């Protein structure tokens, strides 16, 4: 909420009017609408503006500050000083009584397997971390955990037991991670019925000391089964990201995923289109081998944003097989830049969603 230094101050009103006309492309709206303007005051002929952003955007923040300063100076405010801080708002309500609770939980899901959901989840987490956020990843694919391989965590590394109940997450590339695959050898299958798998996942979620996380990325299993429904019951306030490929056979199942989240009360933050195009490594020709703009149409149909479009590139697979995800292995590559753009769009979309969320009333009982 905006805090003015003085009531009815003409200069402050002029600054606000000017800021309303300055729209950063990624935000799609002005900073006052995003409740980012905390205070405005004048001292010794200089305008001081305190801003609080709801998303970590390290790579973009200097450009944002430059644009705002230039805009205000063009409006006649010759001396401007911006003070910017970042506070990611908390969205999780009714979360389980975990050892520590993340501020936001993002469920990365798909209606079917084979669309690159796990590779998207890992690189999205790393990109959010690169932008300055504190991030954790939970591998919720009980029957097919792959995080140990994708992150290159040696078999000798196990989660450390803090007491008889809680464990520390395994840290890699600046991420806090947890997976059932850390508890058993790679070749040992999890022959569990649905209730047992759900219980195991809840224990991983609730008994891991996540620390002070801005985002917990949950790599969901494919499909729409018991785990999805159980998590929805436990994680009121969580948001979902649905990953799909452009072809219709994948979009059919992705739509089922969106419908499932709607039925269990988890908002879909947006759609990610994976394997959108393929660029030939020999000639550079780019081709829509799985079709074009299928995810874009799906996002339009459901009224949610298309958060990102990612290419089909063999280096993504190669890096994950080697235990070095692309964003960590080659952060300057065009692939990593696409993941960074996805992370920026995701963080801003979540910031907006948290602002627009209707908070449930707090009921207090008194004697």
Short mmCIF file of N, CA, C and O in Angstrom, two decimals, residues 86-180:
data_model
loop_
_atom_site.label_atom_id
_atom_site.label_comp_id
_atom_site.label_asym_id
_atom_site.label_seq_id
_atom_site.Cartn_x
_atom_site.Cartn_y
_atom_site.Cartn_z
N UNK A 86 12.77 -6.59 -2.82
CA UNK A 86 11.91 -7.66 -3.32
C UNK A 86 11.37 -8.46 -2.15
O UNK A 86 12.12 -8.89 -1.27
N UNK A 87 10.07 -8.64 -2.13
CA UNK A 87 9.42 -9.49 -1.14
C UNK A 87 8.40 -10.35 -1.87
O UNK A 87 7.37 -9.85 -2.32
N UNK A 88 8.70 -11.62 -2.02
CA UNK A 88 7.76 -12.52 -2.69
C UNK A 88 6.60 -12.80 -1.74
O UNK A 88 6.81 -13.31 -0.64
N UNK A 89 5.37 -12.46 -2.14
CA UNK A 89 4.24 -12.65 -1.22
C UNK A 89 3.95 -14.12 -0.98
O UNK A 89 4.23 -14.98 -1.81
N UNK A 90 3.39 -14.39 0.18
CA UNK A 90 3.06 -15.77 0.55
C UNK A 90 1.67 -16.10 0.03
O UNK A 90 0.73 -15.33 0.20
N UNK A 91 1.54 -17.25 -0.62
CA UNK A 91 0.26 -17.63 -1.20
C UNK A 91 -0.32 -18.88 -0.57
O UNK A 91 -1.51 -19.11 -0.67
N UNK A 92 0.52 -19.70 0.05
CA UNK A 92 0.04 -20.99 0.53
C UNK A 92 -0.81 -20.78 1.79
O UNK A 92 -0.35 -20.22 2.77
N UNK A 93 -2.05 -21.23 1.70
CA UNK A 93 -2.96 -21.18 2.84
C UNK A 93 -3.43 -22.60 3.11
O UNK A 93 -3.71 -23.36 2.19
N UNK A 94 -3.58 -22.92 4.37
CA UNK A 94 -4.03 -24.26 4.69
C UNK A 94 -3.01 -25.33 4.33
O UNK A 94 -3.36 -26.46 4.03
N UNK A 95 -1.74 -24.96 4.30
CA UNK A 95 -0.70 -25.91 3.93
C UNK A 95 -0.50 -26.91 5.06
O UNK A 95 -0.90 -26.68 6.19
N UNK A 96 0.11 -28.04 4.79
CA UNK A 96 0.35 -29.01 5.84
C UNK A 96 1.29 -28.44 6.90
O UNK A 96 2.05 -27.52 6.63
N UNK A 97 1.23 -29.01 8.06
CA UNK A 97 2.10 -28.55 9.14
C UNK A 97 3.50 -29.08 8.91
O UNK A 97 4.00 -29.97 9.61
N UNK A 98 4.13 -28.54 7.88
CA UNK A 98 5.47 -28.97 7.54
C UNK A 98 6.47 -28.42 8.54
O UNK A 98 6.17 -27.51 9.32
N UNK A 99 7.68 -28.99 8.50
CA UNK A 99 8.73 -28.49 9.38
C UNK A 99 8.96 -27.00 9.13
O UNK A 99 9.12 -26.22 10.06
N UNK A 100 8.97 -26.61 7.88
CA UNK A 100 8.97 -25.20 7.49
C UNK A 100 8.11 -25.10 6.25
O UNK A 100 8.01 -26.05 5.47
N UNK A 101 7.49 -23.95 6.02
CA UNK A 101 6.53 -23.85 4.94
C UNK A 101 7.00 -22.88 3.86
O UNK A 101 7.29 -21.72 4.15
N UNK A 102 7.08 -23.32 2.61
CA UNK A 102 7.43 -22.41 1.52
C UNK A 102 6.35 -21.34 1.33
O UNK A 102 5.19 -21.56 1.64
N UNK A 103 6.76 -20.20 0.80
CA UNK A 103 5.79 -19.13 0.55
C UNK A 103 4.84 -19.48 -0.57
O UNK A 103 3.66 -19.13 -0.53
N UNK A 104 5.35 -20.14 -1.59
CA UNK A 104 4.52 -20.51 -2.75
C UNK A 104 4.87 -21.91 -3.20
O UNK A 104 6.04 -22.31 -3.19
N UNK A 105 3.86 -22.65 -3.62
CA UNK A 105 4.07 -23.99 -4.15
C UNK A 105 3.53 -24.04 -5.57
O UNK A 105 2.38 -23.67 -5.84
N UNK A 106 4.38 -24.47 -6.50
CA UNK A 106 4.02 -24.58 -7.91
C UNK A 106 4.05 -26.04 -8.32
O UNK A 106 5.09 -26.69 -8.22
N UNK A 107 2.91 -26.56 -8.73
CA UNK A 107 2.81 -27.94 -9.16
C UNK A 107 3.02 -27.99 -10.67
O UNK A 107 2.19 -27.49 -11.44
N UNK A 108 4.13 -28.55 -11.11
CA UNK A 108 4.41 -28.68 -12.54
C UNK A 108 3.89 -30.04 -12.98
O UNK A 108 4.39 -31.08 -12.55
N UNK A 109 2.86 -30.02 -13.84
CA UNK A 109 2.14 -31.24 -14.16
C UNK A 109 1.96 -31.39 -15.66
O UNK A 109 2.21 -30.46 -16.44
N UNK A 110 1.52 -32.59 -16.04
CA UNK A 110 1.17 -32.85 -17.43
C UNK A 110 0.09 -33.92 -17.44
O UNK A 110 0.00 -34.73 -16.51
N UNK A 111 -0.69 -33.93 -18.47
CA UNK A 111 -1.73 -34.95 -18.55
C UNK A 111 -1.18 -36.32 -18.93
O UNK A 111 -1.82 -37.33 -18.71
N UNK A 112 0.02 -36.35 -19.49
CA UNK A 112 0.63 -37.61 -19.92
C UNK A 112 2.14 -37.51 -19.79
O UNK A 112 2.69 -36.42 -19.61
N UNK A 113 2.80 -38.66 -19.88
CA UNK A 113 4.25 -38.67 -19.81
C UNK A 113 4.87 -38.38 -21.16
O UNK A 113 4.22 -38.39 -22.20
N UNK A 114 6.17 -38.08 -21.13
CA UNK A 114 6.91 -37.91 -22.37
C UNK A 114 6.88 -36.53 -22.97
O UNK A 114 7.35 -36.35 -24.09
N UNK A 115 6.34 -35.55 -22.24
CA UNK A 115 6.27 -34.20 -22.80
C UNK A 115 7.37 -33.29 -22.25
O UNK A 115 7.41 -32.10 -22.56
N UNK A 116 8.26 -33.83 -21.42
CA UNK A 116 9.36 -33.03 -20.89
C UNK A 116 9.02 -32.25 -19.65
O UNK A 116 9.60 -31.21 -19.38
N UNK A 117 8.09 -32.78 -18.85
CA UNK A 117 7.66 -32.10 -17.64
C UNK A 117 8.79 -31.97 -16.62
O UNK A 117 9.02 -30.89 -16.06
N UNK A 118 9.52 -33.06 -16.40
CA UNK A 118 10.58 -33.04 -15.39
C UNK A 118 11.74 -32.14 -15.80
O UNK A 118 12.29 -31.40 -14.97
N UNK A 119 12.12 -32.18 -17.06
CA UNK A 119 13.19 -31.29 -17.53
C UNK A 119 12.77 -29.83 -17.41
O UNK A 119 13.59 -28.97 -17.07
N UNK A 120 11.49 -29.56 -17.66
CA UNK A 120 10.98 -28.20 -17.51
C UNK A 120 11.00 -27.78 -16.05
O UNK A 120 11.41 -26.65 -15.71
N UNK A 121 10.58 -28.68 -15.16
CA UNK A 121 10.53 -28.35 -13.73
C UNK A 121 11.92 -28.02 -13.18
O UNK A 121 12.10 -27.03 -12.46
N UNK A 122 12.91 -28.85 -13.54
CA UNK A 122 14.26 -28.65 -13.02
C UNK A 122 14.86 -27.35 -13.55
O UNK A 122 15.43 -26.54 -12.79
N UNK A 123 14.76 -27.12 -14.85
CA UNK A 123 15.36 -25.91 -15.42
C UNK A 123 14.59 -24.66 -15.02
O UNK A 123 15.19 -23.59 -14.87
N UNK A 124 13.28 -24.77 -14.83
CA UNK A 124 12.51 -23.63 -14.30
C UNK A 124 12.99 -23.28 -12.90
O UNK A 124 13.18 -22.10 -12.57
N UNK A 125 13.18 -24.30 -12.06
CA UNK A 125 13.66 -24.06 -10.70
C UNK A 125 15.02 -23.37 -10.71
O UNK A 125 15.27 -22.41 -9.96
N UNK A 126 15.92 -23.84 -11.56
CA UNK A 126 17.25 -23.24 -11.65
C UNK A 126 17.19 -21.81 -12.18
O UNK A 126 17.95 -20.94 -11.74
N UNK A 127 16.29 -21.56 -13.12
CA UNK A 127 16.15 -20.21 -13.66
C UNK A 127 15.58 -19.25 -12.62
O UNK A 127 16.02 -18.10 -12.52
N UNK A 128 14.61 -19.70 -11.83
CA UNK A 128 14.09 -18.87 -10.73
C UNK A 128 15.20 -18.58 -9.72
O UNK A 128 15.31 -17.46 -9.20
N UNK A 129 16.03 -19.59 -9.47
CA UNK A 129 17.17 -19.40 -8.55
C UNK A 129 18.16 -18.39 -9.13
O UNK A 129 18.69 -17.54 -8.41
N UNK A 130 18.41 -18.46 -10.44
CA UNK A 130 19.33 -17.53 -11.08
C UNK A 130 18.82 -16.09 -11.02
O UNK A 130 19.62 -15.15 -11.01
N UNK A 131 17.51 -15.93 -10.96
CA UNK A 131 16.92 -14.59 -10.87
C UNK A 131 16.92 -14.05 -9.44
O UNK A 131 16.49 -12.93 -9.21
N UNK A 132 17.38 -14.86 -8.48
CA UNK A 132 17.55 -14.37 -7.12
C UNK A 132 16.63 -14.98 -6.09
O UNK A 132 16.70 -14.62 -4.91
N UNK A 133 15.74 -15.89 -6.48
CA UNK A 133 14.80 -16.48 -5.54
C UNK A 133 15.42 -17.66 -4.81
O UNK A 133 16.38 -18.28 -5.29
N UNK A 134 14.85 -17.99 -3.65
CA UNK A 134 15.22 -19.21 -2.94
C UNK A 134 14.22 -20.29 -3.36
O UNK A 134 13.01 -20.10 -3.25
N UNK A 135 14.73 -21.41 -3.86
CA UNK A 135 13.88 -22.39 -4.54
C UNK A 135 14.18 -23.80 -4.04
O UNK A 135 15.33 -24.17 -3.82
N UNK A 136 13.12 -24.57 -3.91
CA UNK A 136 13.24 -25.99 -3.62
C UNK A 136 12.50 -26.79 -4.67
O UNK A 136 11.63 -26.28 -5.36
N UNK A 137 12.88 -28.06 -4.81
CA UNK A 137 12.22 -28.96 -5.77
C UNK A 137 11.89 -30.27 -5.07
O UNK A 137 12.75 -30.88 -4.44
N UNK A 138 10.64 -30.67 -5.20
CA UNK A 138 10.20 -31.96 -4.67
C UNK A 138 9.83 -32.86 -5.84
O UNK A 138 8.96 -32.52 -6.66
N UNK A 139 10.49 -34.00 -5.93
CA UNK A 139 10.19 -34.99 -6.96
C UNK A 139 9.02 -35.83 -6.47
O UNK A 139 9.19 -36.72 -5.63
N UNK A 140 7.81 -35.53 -6.99
CA UNK A 140 6.61 -36.21 -6.52
C UNK A 140 6.26 -37.42 -7.37
O UNK A 140 5.22 -38.04 -7.16
N UNK A 141 7.11 -37.77 -8.32
CA UNK A 141 6.87 -38.95 -9.14
C UNK A 141 7.39 -40.16 -8.37
O UNK A 141 8.53 -40.60 -8.56
N UNK A 142 6.55 -40.69 -7.51
CA UNK A 142 6.95 -41.76 -6.62
C UNK A 142 7.42 -43.00 -7.39
O UNK A 142 8.40 -43.66 -7.02
N UNK A 143 6.75 -43.31 -8.49
CA UNK A 143 7.06 -44.54 -9.22
C UNK A 143 8.19 -44.37 -10.23
O UNK A 143 8.78 -45.36 -10.66
N UNK A 144 8.49 -43.14 -10.61
CA UNK A 144 9.56 -42.93 -11.58
C UNK A 144 10.43 -41.74 -11.23
O UNK A 144 10.56 -40.81 -12.02
N UNK A 145 11.03 -41.72 -10.03
CA UNK A 145 11.84 -40.57 -9.63
C UNK A 145 13.09 -40.45 -10.49
O UNK A 145 13.78 -41.43 -10.75
N UNK A 146 13.37 -39.24 -10.92
CA UNK A 146 14.51 -39.04 -11.83
C UNK A 146 15.42 -37.89 -11.40
O UNK A 146 16.38 -37.57 -12.09
N UNK A 147 15.11 -37.27 -10.26
CA UNK A 147 15.85 -36.08 -9.87
C UNK A 147 17.32 -36.37 -9.60
O UNK A 147 18.19 -35.56 -9.93
N UNK A 148 17.63 -37.50 -8.99
CA UNK A 148 19.02 -37.82 -8.68
C UNK A 148 19.86 -37.82 -9.96
O UNK A 148 20.97 -37.27 -9.99
N UNK A 149 19.31 -38.41 -11.04
CA UNK A 149 20.04 -38.46 -12.30
C UNK A 149 20.14 -37.08 -12.93
O UNK A 149 21.22 -36.68 -13.38
N UNK A 150 19.04 -36.35 -12.98
CA UNK A 150 19.02 -35.05 -13.66
C UNK A 150 19.93 -34.03 -12.99
O UNK A 150 20.50 -33.17 -13.66
N UNK A 151 20.06 -34.12 -11.66
CA UNK A 151 20.90 -33.18 -10.93
C UNK A 151 22.30 -33.72 -10.66
O UNK A 151 23.14 -33.01 -10.10
N UNK A 152 22.54 -34.97 -11.05
CA UNK A 152 23.87 -35.53 -10.84
C UNK A 152 24.22 -35.72 -9.37
O UNK A 152 25.38 -35.54 -8.97
N UNK A 153 23.23 -36.11 -8.56
CA UNK A 153 23.48 -36.35 -7.14
C UNK A 153 24.02 -37.77 -6.97
O UNK A 153 23.37 -38.74 -7.36
N UNK A 154 25.22 -37.93 -6.44
CA UNK A 154 25.82 -39.27 -6.30
C UNK A 154 24.96 -40.20 -5.44
O UNK A 154 24.24 -39.75 -4.54
N UNK A 155 25.05 -41.50 -5.71
CA UNK A 155 24.29 -42.48 -4.95
C UNK A 155 24.64 -42.45 -3.46
O UNK A 155 23.83 -42.85 -2.62
N UNK A 156 25.84 -41.99 -3.16
CA UNK A 156 26.28 -41.98 -1.76
C UNK A 156 25.61 -40.87 -0.94
O UNK A 156 25.64 -40.91 0.29
N UNK A 157 25.02 -39.90 -1.62
CA UNK A 157 24.40 -38.78 -0.91
C UNK A 157 22.99 -39.16 -0.50
O UNK A 157 22.15 -39.53 -1.33
N UNK A 158 22.72 -39.08 0.79
CA UNK A 158 21.39 -39.34 1.33
C UNK A 158 20.94 -38.13 2.15
O UNK A 158 21.78 -37.40 2.70
N UNK A 159 19.65 -37.89 2.27
CA UNK A 159 19.16 -36.81 3.13
C UNK A 159 19.59 -37.03 4.57
O UNK A 159 19.53 -38.15 5.08
N UNK A 160 20.04 -35.96 5.22
CA UNK A 160 20.50 -36.07 6.61
C UNK A 160 19.31 -36.00 7.56
O UNK A 160 18.45 -35.13 7.45
N UNK A 161 19.31 -36.92 8.50
CA UNK A 161 18.25 -36.96 9.50
C UNK A 161 18.56 -35.93 10.59
O UNK A 161 19.62 -35.96 11.21
N UNK A 162 17.62 -35.00 10.80
CA UNK A 162 17.82 -33.97 11.82
C UNK A 162 17.45 -34.51 13.19
O UNK A 162 18.16 -34.35 14.17
N UNK A 163 16.29 -35.12 13.27
CA UNK A 163 15.88 -35.82 14.48
C UNK A 163 15.19 -37.10 14.01
O UNK A 163 15.41 -37.54 12.90
N UNK A 164 14.39 -37.66 14.83
CA UNK A 164 13.73 -38.90 14.42
C UNK A 164 12.58 -38.67 13.45
O UNK A 164 11.97 -39.63 12.98
N UNK A 165 12.31 -37.41 13.16
CA UNK A 165 11.13 -37.12 12.34
C UNK A 165 11.45 -36.33 11.09
O UNK A 165 10.86 -36.56 10.03
N UNK A 166 12.38 -35.38 11.14
CA UNK A 166 12.63 -34.45 10.04
C UNK A 166 13.97 -34.72 9.36
O UNK A 166 14.90 -35.24 9.97
N UNK A 167 14.05 -34.35 8.08
CA UNK A 167 15.28 -34.51 7.31
C UNK A 167 15.62 -33.20 6.61
O UNK A 167 14.75 -32.36 6.36
N UNK A 168 16.89 -33.05 6.31
CA UNK A 168 17.34 -31.90 5.52
C UNK A 168 17.24 -32.22 4.04
O UNK A 168 17.52 -33.35 3.63
N UNK A 169 16.89 -31.24 3.22
CA UNK A 169 16.91 -31.48 1.78
C UNK A 169 18.33 -31.61 1.26
O UNK A 169 19.28 -31.10 1.88
N UNK A 170 18.48 -32.28 0.15
CA UNK A 170 19.78 -32.38 -0.51
C UNK A 170 19.98 -31.12 -1.35
O UNK A 170 19.11 -30.74 -2.13
N UNK A 171 21.11 -30.46 -1.18
CA UNK A 171 21.36 -29.19 -1.87
C UNK A 171 22.25 -29.43 -3.09
O UNK A 171 23.28 -30.07 -3.00
N UNK A 172 21.81 -28.88 -4.22
CA UNK A 172 22.57 -29.00 -5.46
C UNK A 172 22.23 -27.80 -6.34
O UNK A 172 21.07 -27.45 -6.51
N UNK A 173 23.26 -27.18 -6.89
CA UNK A 173 23.12 -26.00 -7.76
C UNK A 173 22.31 -24.88 -7.09
O UNK A 173 21.59 -24.14 -7.76
N UNK A 174 22.40 -24.77 -5.78
CA UNK A 174 21.67 -23.73 -5.08
C UNK A 174 20.23 -24.07 -4.79
O UNK A 174 19.51 -23.25 -4.20
N UNK A 175 19.79 -25.26 -5.19
CA UNK A 175 18.42 -25.70 -4.94
C UNK A 175 18.36 -26.59 -3.71
O UNK A 175 19.32 -27.32 -3.41
N UNK A 176 17.24 -26.56 -3.01
CA UNK A 176 16.96 -27.53 -1.96
C UNK A 176 16.06 -28.60 -2.58
O UNK A 176 14.99 -28.28 -3.09
N UNK A 177 16.50 -29.85 -2.56
CA UNK A 177 15.78 -30.88 -3.29
C UNK A 177 15.45 -32.07 -2.40
O UNK A 177 16.15 -32.36 -1.43
N UNK A 178 14.35 -32.76 -2.77
CA UNK A 178 13.97 -33.97 -2.06
C UNK A 178 13.27 -34.90 -3.04
O UNK A 178 12.49 -34.46 -3.89
N UNK A 179 13.57 -36.20 -2.92
CA UNK A 179 12.99 -37.21 -3.81
C UNK A 179 12.99 -38.54 -3.11
O UNK A 179 13.89 -38.84 -2.32
N UNK A 180 11.98 -39.35 -3.40
CA UNK A 180 11.97 -40.70 -2.86
C UNK A 180 13.14 -41.49 -3.44
O UNK A 180 13.60 -42.47 -2.85
#
